[in-house]
PDB file of C-alpha atoms in Angstrom:
ATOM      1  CA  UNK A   3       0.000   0.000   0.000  1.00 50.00           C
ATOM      2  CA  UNK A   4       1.060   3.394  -0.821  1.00 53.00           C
ATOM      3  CA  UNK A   5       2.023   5.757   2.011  1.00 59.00           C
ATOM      4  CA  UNK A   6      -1.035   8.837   3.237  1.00 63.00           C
ATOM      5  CA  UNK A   7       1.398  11.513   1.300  1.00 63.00           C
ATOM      6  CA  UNK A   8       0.801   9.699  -1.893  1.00 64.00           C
ATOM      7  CA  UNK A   9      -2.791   9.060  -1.191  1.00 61.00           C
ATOM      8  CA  UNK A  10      -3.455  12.393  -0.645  1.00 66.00           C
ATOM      9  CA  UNK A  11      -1.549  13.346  -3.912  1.00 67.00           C
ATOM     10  CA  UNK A  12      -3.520  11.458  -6.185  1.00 67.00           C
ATOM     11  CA  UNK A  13      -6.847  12.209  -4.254  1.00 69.00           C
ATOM     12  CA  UNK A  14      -5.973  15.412  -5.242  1.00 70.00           C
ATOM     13  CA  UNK A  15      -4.884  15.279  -8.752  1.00 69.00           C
ATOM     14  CA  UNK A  16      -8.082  13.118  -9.510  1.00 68.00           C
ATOM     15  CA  UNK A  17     -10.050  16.206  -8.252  1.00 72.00           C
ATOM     16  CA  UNK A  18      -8.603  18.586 -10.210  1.00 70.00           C
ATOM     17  CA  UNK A  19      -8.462  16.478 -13.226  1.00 70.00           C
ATOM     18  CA  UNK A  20     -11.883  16.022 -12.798  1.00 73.00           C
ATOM     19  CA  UNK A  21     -12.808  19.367 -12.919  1.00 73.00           C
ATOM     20  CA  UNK A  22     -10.104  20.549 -15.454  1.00 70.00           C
ATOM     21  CA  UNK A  23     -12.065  17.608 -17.542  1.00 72.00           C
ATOM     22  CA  UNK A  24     -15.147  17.565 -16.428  1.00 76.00           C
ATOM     23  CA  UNK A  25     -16.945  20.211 -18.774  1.00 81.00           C
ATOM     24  CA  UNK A  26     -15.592  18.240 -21.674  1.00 80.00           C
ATOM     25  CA  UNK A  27     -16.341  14.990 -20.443  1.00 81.00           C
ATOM     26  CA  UNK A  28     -19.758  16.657 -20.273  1.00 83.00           C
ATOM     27  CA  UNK A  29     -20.295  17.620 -23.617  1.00 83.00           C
ATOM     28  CA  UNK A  30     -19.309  14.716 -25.198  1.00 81.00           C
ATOM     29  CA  UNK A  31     -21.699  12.813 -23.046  1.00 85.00           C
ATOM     30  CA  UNK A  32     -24.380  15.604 -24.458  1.00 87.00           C
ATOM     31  CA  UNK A  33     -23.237  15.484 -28.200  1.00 88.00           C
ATOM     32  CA  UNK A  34     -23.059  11.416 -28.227  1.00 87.00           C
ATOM     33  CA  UNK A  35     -26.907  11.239 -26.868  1.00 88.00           C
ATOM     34  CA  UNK A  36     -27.733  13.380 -28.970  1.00 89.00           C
ATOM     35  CA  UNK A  37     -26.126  11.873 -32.219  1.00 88.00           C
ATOM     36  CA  UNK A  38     -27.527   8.594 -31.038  1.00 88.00           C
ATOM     37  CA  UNK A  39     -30.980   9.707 -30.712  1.00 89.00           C
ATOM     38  CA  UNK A  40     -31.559  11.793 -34.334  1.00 89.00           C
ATOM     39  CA  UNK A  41     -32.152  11.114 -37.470  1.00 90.00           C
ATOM     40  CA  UNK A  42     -29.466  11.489 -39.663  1.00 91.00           C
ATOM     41  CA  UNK A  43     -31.542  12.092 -42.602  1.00 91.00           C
ATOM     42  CA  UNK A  44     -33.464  14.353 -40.878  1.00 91.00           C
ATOM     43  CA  UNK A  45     -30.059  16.074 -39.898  1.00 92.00           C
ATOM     44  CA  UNK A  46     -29.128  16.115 -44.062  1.00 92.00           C
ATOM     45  CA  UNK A  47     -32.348  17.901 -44.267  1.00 92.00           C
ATOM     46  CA  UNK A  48     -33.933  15.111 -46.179  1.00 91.00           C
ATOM     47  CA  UNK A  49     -37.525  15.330 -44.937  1.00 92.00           C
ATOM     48  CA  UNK A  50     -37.674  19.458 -46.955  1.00 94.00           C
ATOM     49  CA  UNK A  51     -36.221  17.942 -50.138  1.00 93.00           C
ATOM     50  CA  UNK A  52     -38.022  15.873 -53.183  1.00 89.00           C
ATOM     51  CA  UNK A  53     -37.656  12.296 -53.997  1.00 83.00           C
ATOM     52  CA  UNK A  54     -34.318  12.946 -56.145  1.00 76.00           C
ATOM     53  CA  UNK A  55     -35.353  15.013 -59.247  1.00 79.00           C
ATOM     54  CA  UNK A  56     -35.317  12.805 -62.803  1.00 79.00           C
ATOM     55  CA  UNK A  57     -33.425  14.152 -65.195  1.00 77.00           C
ATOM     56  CA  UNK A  58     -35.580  15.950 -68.087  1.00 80.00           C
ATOM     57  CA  UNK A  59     -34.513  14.484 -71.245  1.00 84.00           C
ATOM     58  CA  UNK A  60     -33.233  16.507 -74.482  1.00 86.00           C
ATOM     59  CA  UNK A  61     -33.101  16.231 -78.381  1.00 86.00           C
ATOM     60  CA  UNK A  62     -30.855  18.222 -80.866  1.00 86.00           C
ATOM     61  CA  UNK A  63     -27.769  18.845 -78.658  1.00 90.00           C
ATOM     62  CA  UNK A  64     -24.688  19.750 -79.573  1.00 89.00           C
ATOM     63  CA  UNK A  65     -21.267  17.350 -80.088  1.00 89.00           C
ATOM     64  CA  UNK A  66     -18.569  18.241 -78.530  1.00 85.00           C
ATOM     65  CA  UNK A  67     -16.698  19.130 -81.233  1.00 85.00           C
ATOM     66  CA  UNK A  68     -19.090  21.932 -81.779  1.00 86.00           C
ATOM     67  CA  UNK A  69     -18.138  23.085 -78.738  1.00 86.00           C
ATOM     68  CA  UNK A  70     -15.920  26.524 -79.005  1.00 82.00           C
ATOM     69  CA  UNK A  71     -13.401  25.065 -76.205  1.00 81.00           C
ATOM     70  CA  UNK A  72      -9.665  25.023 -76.742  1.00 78.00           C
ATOM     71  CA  UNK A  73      -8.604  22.815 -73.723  1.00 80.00           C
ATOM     72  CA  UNK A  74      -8.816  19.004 -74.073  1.00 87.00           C
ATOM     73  CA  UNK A  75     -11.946  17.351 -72.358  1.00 88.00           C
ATOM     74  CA  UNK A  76     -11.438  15.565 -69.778  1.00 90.00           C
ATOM     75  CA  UNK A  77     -15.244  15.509 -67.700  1.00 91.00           C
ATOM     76  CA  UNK A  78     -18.335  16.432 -69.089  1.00 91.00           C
ATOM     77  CA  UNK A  79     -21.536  16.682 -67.884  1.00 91.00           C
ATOM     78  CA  UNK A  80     -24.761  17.392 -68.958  1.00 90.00           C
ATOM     79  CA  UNK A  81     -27.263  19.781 -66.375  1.00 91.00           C
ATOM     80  CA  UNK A  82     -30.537  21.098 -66.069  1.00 89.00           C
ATOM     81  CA  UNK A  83     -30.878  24.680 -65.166  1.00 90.00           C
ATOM     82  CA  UNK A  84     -34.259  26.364 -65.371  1.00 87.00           C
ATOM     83  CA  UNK A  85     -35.629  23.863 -68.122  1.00 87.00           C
ATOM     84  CA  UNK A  86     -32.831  24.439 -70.344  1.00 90.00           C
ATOM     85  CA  UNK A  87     -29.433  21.778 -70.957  1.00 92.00           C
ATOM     86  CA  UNK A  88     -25.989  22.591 -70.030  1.00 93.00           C
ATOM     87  CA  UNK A  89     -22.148  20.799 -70.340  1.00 92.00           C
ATOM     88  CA  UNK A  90     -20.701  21.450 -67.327  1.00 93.00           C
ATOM     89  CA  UNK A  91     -17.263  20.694 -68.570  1.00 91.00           C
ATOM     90  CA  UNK A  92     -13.770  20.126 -67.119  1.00 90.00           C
ATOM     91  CA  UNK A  93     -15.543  21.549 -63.833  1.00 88.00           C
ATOM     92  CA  UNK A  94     -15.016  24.947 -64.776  1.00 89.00           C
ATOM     93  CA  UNK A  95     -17.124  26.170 -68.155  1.00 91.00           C
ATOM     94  CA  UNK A  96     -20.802  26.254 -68.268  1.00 92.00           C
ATOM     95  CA  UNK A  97     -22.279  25.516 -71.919  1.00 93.00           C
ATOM     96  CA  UNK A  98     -25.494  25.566 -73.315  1.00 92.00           C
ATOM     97  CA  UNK A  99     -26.231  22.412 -75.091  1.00 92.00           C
ATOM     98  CA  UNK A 100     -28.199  23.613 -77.958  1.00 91.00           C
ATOM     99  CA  UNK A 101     -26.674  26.885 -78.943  1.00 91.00           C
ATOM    100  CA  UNK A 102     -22.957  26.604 -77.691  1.00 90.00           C
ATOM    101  CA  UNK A 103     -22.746  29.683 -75.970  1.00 91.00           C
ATOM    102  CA  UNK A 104     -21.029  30.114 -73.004  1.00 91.00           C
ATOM    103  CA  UNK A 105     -22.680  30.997 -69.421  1.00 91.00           C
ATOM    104  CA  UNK A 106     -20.983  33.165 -67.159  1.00 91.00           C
ATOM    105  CA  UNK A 107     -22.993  31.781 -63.990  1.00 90.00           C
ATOM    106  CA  UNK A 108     -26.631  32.017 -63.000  1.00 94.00           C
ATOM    107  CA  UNK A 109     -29.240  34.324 -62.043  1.00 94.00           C
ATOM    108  CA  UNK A 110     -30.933  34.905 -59.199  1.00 94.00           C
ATOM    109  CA  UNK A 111     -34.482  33.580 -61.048  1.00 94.00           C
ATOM    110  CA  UNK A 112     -32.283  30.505 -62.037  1.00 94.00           C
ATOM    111  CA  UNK A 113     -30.947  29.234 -58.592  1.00 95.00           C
ATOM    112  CA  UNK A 114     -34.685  30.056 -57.544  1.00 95.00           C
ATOM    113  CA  UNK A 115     -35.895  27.269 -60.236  1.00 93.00           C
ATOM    114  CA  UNK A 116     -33.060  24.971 -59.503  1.00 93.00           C
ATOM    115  CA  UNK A 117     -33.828  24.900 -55.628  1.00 94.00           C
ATOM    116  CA  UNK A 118     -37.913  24.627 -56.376  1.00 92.00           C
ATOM    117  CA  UNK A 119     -36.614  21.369 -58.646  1.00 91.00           C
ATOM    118  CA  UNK A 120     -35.010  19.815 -55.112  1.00 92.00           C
ATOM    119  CA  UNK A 121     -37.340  21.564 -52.535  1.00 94.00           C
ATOM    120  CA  UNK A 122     -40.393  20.543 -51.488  1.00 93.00           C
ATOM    121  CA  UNK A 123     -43.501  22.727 -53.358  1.00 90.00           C
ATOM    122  CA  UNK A 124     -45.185  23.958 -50.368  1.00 92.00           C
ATOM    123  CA  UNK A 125     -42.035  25.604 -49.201  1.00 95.00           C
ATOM    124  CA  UNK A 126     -42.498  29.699 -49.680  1.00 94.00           C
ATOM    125  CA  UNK A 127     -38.994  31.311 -50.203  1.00 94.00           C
ATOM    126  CA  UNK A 128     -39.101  34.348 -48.288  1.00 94.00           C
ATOM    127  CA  UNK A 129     -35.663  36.067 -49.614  1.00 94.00           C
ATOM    128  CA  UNK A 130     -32.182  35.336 -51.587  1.00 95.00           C
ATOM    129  CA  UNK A 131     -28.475  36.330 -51.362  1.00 95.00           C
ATOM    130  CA  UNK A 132     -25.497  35.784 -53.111  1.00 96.00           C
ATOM    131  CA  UNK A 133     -22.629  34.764 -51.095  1.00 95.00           C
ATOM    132  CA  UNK A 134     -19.081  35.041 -52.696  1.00 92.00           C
ATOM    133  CA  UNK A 135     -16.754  34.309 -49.283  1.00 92.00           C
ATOM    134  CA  UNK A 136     -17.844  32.580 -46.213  1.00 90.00           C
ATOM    135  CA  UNK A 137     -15.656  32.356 -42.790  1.00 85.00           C
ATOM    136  CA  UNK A 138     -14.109  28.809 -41.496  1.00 80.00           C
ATOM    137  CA  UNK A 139     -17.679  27.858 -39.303  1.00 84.00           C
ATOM    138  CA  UNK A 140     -20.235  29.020 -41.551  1.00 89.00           C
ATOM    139  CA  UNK A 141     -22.676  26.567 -42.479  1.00 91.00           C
ATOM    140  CA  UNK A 142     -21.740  26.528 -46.126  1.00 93.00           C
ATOM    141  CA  UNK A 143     -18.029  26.145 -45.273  1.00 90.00           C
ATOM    142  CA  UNK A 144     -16.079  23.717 -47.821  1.00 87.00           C
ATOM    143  CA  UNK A 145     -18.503  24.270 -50.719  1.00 92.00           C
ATOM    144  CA  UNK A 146     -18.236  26.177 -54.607  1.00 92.00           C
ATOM    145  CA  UNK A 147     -18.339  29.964 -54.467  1.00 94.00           C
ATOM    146  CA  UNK A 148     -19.879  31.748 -55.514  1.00 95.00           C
ATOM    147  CA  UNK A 149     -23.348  31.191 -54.440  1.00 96.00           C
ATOM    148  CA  UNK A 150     -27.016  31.803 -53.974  1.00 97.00           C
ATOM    149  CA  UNK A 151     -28.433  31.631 -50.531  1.00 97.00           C
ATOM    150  CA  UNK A 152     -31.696  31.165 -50.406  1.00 96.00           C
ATOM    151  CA  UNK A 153     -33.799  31.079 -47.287  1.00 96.00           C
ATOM    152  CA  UNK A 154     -37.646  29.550 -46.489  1.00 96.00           C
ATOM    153  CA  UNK A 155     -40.436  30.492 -44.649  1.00 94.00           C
ATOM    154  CA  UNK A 156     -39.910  28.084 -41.667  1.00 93.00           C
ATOM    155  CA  UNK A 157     -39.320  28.054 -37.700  1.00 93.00           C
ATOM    156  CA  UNK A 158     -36.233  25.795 -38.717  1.00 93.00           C
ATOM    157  CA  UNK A 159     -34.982  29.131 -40.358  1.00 94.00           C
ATOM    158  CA  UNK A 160     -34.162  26.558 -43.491  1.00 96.00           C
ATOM    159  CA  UNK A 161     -31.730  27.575 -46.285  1.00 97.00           C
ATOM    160  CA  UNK A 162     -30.801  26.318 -49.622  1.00 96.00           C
ATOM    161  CA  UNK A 163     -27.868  26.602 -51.581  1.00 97.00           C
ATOM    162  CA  UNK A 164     -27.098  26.872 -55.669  1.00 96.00           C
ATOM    163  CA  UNK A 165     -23.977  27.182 -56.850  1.00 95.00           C
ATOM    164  CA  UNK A 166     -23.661  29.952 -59.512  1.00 95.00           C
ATOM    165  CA  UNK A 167     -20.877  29.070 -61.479  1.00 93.00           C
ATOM    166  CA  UNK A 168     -22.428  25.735 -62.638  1.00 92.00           C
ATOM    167  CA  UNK A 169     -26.105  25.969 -61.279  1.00 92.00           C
ATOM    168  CA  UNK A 170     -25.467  23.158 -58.859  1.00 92.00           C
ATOM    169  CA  UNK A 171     -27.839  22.413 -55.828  1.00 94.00           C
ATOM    170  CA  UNK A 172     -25.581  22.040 -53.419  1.00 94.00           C
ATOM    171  CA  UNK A 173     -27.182  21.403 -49.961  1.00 95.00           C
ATOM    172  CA  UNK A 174     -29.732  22.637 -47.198  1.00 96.00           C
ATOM    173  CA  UNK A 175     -29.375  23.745 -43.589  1.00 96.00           C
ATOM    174  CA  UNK A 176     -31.408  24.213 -40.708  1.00 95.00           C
ATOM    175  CA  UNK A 177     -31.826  24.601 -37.093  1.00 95.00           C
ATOM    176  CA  UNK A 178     -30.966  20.949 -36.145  1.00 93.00           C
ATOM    177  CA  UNK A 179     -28.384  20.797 -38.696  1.00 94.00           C
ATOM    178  CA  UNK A 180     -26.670  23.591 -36.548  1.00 93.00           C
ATOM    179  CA  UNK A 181     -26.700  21.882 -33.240  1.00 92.00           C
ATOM    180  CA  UNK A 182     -25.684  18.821 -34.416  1.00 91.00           C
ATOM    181  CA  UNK A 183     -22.595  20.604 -36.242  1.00 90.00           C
ATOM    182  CA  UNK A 184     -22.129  22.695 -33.328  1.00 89.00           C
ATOM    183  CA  UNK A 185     -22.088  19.411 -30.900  1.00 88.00           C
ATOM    184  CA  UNK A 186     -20.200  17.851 -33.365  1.00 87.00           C
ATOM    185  CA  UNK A 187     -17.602  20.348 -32.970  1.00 86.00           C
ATOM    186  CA  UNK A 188     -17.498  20.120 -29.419  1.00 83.00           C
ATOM    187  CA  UNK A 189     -17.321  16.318 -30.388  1.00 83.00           C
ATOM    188  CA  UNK A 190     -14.361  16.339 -32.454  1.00 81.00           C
ATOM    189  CA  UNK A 191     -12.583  19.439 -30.525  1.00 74.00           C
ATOM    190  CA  UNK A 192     -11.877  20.457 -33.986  1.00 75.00           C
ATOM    191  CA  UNK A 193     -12.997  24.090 -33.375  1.00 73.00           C
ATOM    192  CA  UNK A 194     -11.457  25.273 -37.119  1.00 73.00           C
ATOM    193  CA  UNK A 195     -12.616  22.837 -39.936  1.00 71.00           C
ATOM    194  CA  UNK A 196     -14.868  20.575 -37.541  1.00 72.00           C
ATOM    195  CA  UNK A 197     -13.710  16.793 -39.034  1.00 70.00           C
ATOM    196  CA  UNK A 198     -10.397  16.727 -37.986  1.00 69.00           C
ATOM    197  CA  UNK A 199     -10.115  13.749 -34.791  1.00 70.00           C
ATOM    198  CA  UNK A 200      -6.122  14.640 -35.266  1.00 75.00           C
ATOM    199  CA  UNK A 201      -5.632  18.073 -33.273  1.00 76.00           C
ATOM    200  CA  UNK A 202      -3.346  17.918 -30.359  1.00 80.00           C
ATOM    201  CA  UNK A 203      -6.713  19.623 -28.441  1.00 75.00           C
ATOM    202  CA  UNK A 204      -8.297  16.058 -28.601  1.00 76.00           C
ATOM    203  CA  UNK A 205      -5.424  14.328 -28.346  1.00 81.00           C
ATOM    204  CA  UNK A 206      -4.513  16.087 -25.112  1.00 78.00           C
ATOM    205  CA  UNK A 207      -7.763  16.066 -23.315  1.00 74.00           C
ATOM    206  CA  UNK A 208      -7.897  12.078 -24.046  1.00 79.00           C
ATOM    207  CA  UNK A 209      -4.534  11.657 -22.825  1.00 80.00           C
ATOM    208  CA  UNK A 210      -5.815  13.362 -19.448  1.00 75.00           C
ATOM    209  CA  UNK A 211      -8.806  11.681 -19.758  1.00 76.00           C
ATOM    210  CA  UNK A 212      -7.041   8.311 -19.753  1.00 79.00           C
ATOM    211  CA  UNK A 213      -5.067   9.992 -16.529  1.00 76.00           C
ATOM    212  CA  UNK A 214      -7.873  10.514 -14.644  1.00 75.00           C
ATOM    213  CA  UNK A 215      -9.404   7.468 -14.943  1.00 77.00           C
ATOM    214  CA  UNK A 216      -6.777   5.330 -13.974  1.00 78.00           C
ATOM    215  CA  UNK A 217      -5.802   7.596 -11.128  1.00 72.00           C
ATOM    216  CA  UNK A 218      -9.626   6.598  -9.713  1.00 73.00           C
ATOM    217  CA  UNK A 219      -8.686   2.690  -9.607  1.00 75.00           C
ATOM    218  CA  UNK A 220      -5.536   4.121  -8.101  1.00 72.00           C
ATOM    219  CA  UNK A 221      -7.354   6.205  -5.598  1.00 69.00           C
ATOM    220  CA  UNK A 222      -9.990   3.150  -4.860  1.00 69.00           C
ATOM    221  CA  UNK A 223      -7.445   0.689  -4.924  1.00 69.00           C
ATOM    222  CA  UNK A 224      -5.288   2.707  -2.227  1.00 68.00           C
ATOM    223  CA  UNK A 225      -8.153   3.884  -0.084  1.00 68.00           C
ATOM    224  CA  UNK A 226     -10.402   0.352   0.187  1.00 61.00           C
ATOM    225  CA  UNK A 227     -10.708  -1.540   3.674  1.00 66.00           C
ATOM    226  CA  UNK A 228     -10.788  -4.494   1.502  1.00 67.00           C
ATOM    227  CA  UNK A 229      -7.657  -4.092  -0.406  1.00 60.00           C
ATOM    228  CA  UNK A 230      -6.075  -3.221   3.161  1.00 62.00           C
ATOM    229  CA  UNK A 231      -7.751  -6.589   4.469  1.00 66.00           C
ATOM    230  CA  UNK A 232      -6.261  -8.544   1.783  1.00 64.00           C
ATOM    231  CA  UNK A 233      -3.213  -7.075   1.980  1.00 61.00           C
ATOM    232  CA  UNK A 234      -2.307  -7.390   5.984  1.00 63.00           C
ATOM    233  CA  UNK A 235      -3.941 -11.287   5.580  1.00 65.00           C
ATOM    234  CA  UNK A 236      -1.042 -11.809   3.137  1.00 66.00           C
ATOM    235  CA  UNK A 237       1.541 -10.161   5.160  1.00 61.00           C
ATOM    236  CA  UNK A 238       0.424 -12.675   8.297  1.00 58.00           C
TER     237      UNK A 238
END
């Protein structure tokens, strides 16, 4: 058995531990109910959105090689935006399919069409924006910019997004979408980028974690009558 000094050290380093730790031990015990209990679907914002549009089908489009494009293809593909067809080529040119011409991005009338194509038709859009920059924990971090935000008539304050250059429904976000990224942040201790289980934050606070832990079979082991039974038996 250890000594009183020692017991009394680790009695005390378990207490501070634990409440150097316990916030954090906290919210992940918040965040994991929570993840365990929702929808994930419902989280993706599934239950605003159509059955997965079909795409319409066209006649008369151009070849490629009518295309006025001096860079090799390497990706095409072919989109629907506001009725009409569009090659969406090497990711970065926007052509209509039936005249050639090039499209610099679309308008505000156009991501309004593409989102109603995706959205569900009882949902009233009450206003839109074009976003060009976005900071590292906005909701619409990671995605093409520009864009068009564009925002519904809901207590879930719900949002869609279009991207401009190409036309591109991207995603939607709403009010449980933010608390589960904001518990999953917490989650993750990634408080930057959010998906990153890597930072020496985490790393740190599971180290300690680990500390604390052990130093409470320590403390039990030190301080129980029937350790110190066992122990003066064997020493008879």
């Amino acid at each position: 058995m250890v000594n009183r000094k020692t017991a009394k050290w680790i009695r005390k380093a378990h207490r501070y531990l634990g409440i150097f730790l316990g916030i954090q031990f906290l919210m992940w015990t918040i965040s994991g109910m929570y993840f365990s209990w929702t929808d994930i679907d419902e989280i993706h914002g599934d239950q605003f959105k159509k059955v997965a549009p079909k795409q319409k089908s066209f006649n008369d489009l151009l070849g490629t090689s009518q295309l006025d494009t001096e860079q090799p293809i390497q990706t095409l593909e072919l989109l629907e935006i506001a009725g009409k067809p569009y090659y969406w080529i090497n990711e970065t040119t926007l052509f209509n399919a039936s005249t050639g011409d090039i499209k610099n991005g679309i308008t505000r009338d156009e991501a309004k069409q593409v989102a109603t194509r995706y959205m569900l038709s009882d949902l009233k859009i009450s206003g839109i924006e074009l976003i060009d920059e976005v900071g590292d924990h906005h909701e619409y971090r990671g995605r093409p910019l520009p864009a068009y935000e564009i925002s519904y008539e809901t207590p879930q304050n719900l949002k869609a997004y279009v991207a401009i250059e190409n036309g591109a429904f991207q995603t939607v976000r709403h009010r449980d979408w933010r608390w589960f990224d904001f518990l999953w942040m917490t989650h993750t201790m990634d408080y930057q980028g959010r998906d990153n289980f890597n930072t020496l934050v985490l790393r740190g606070f599971s180290l300690l974690g680990l500390i604390t832990v052990l130093s409470g079979f320590l403390l039990w082991y030190t301080s129980s009558p029937t350790i110190r039974k066992i122990i003066k038996k064997k020493r008879k």
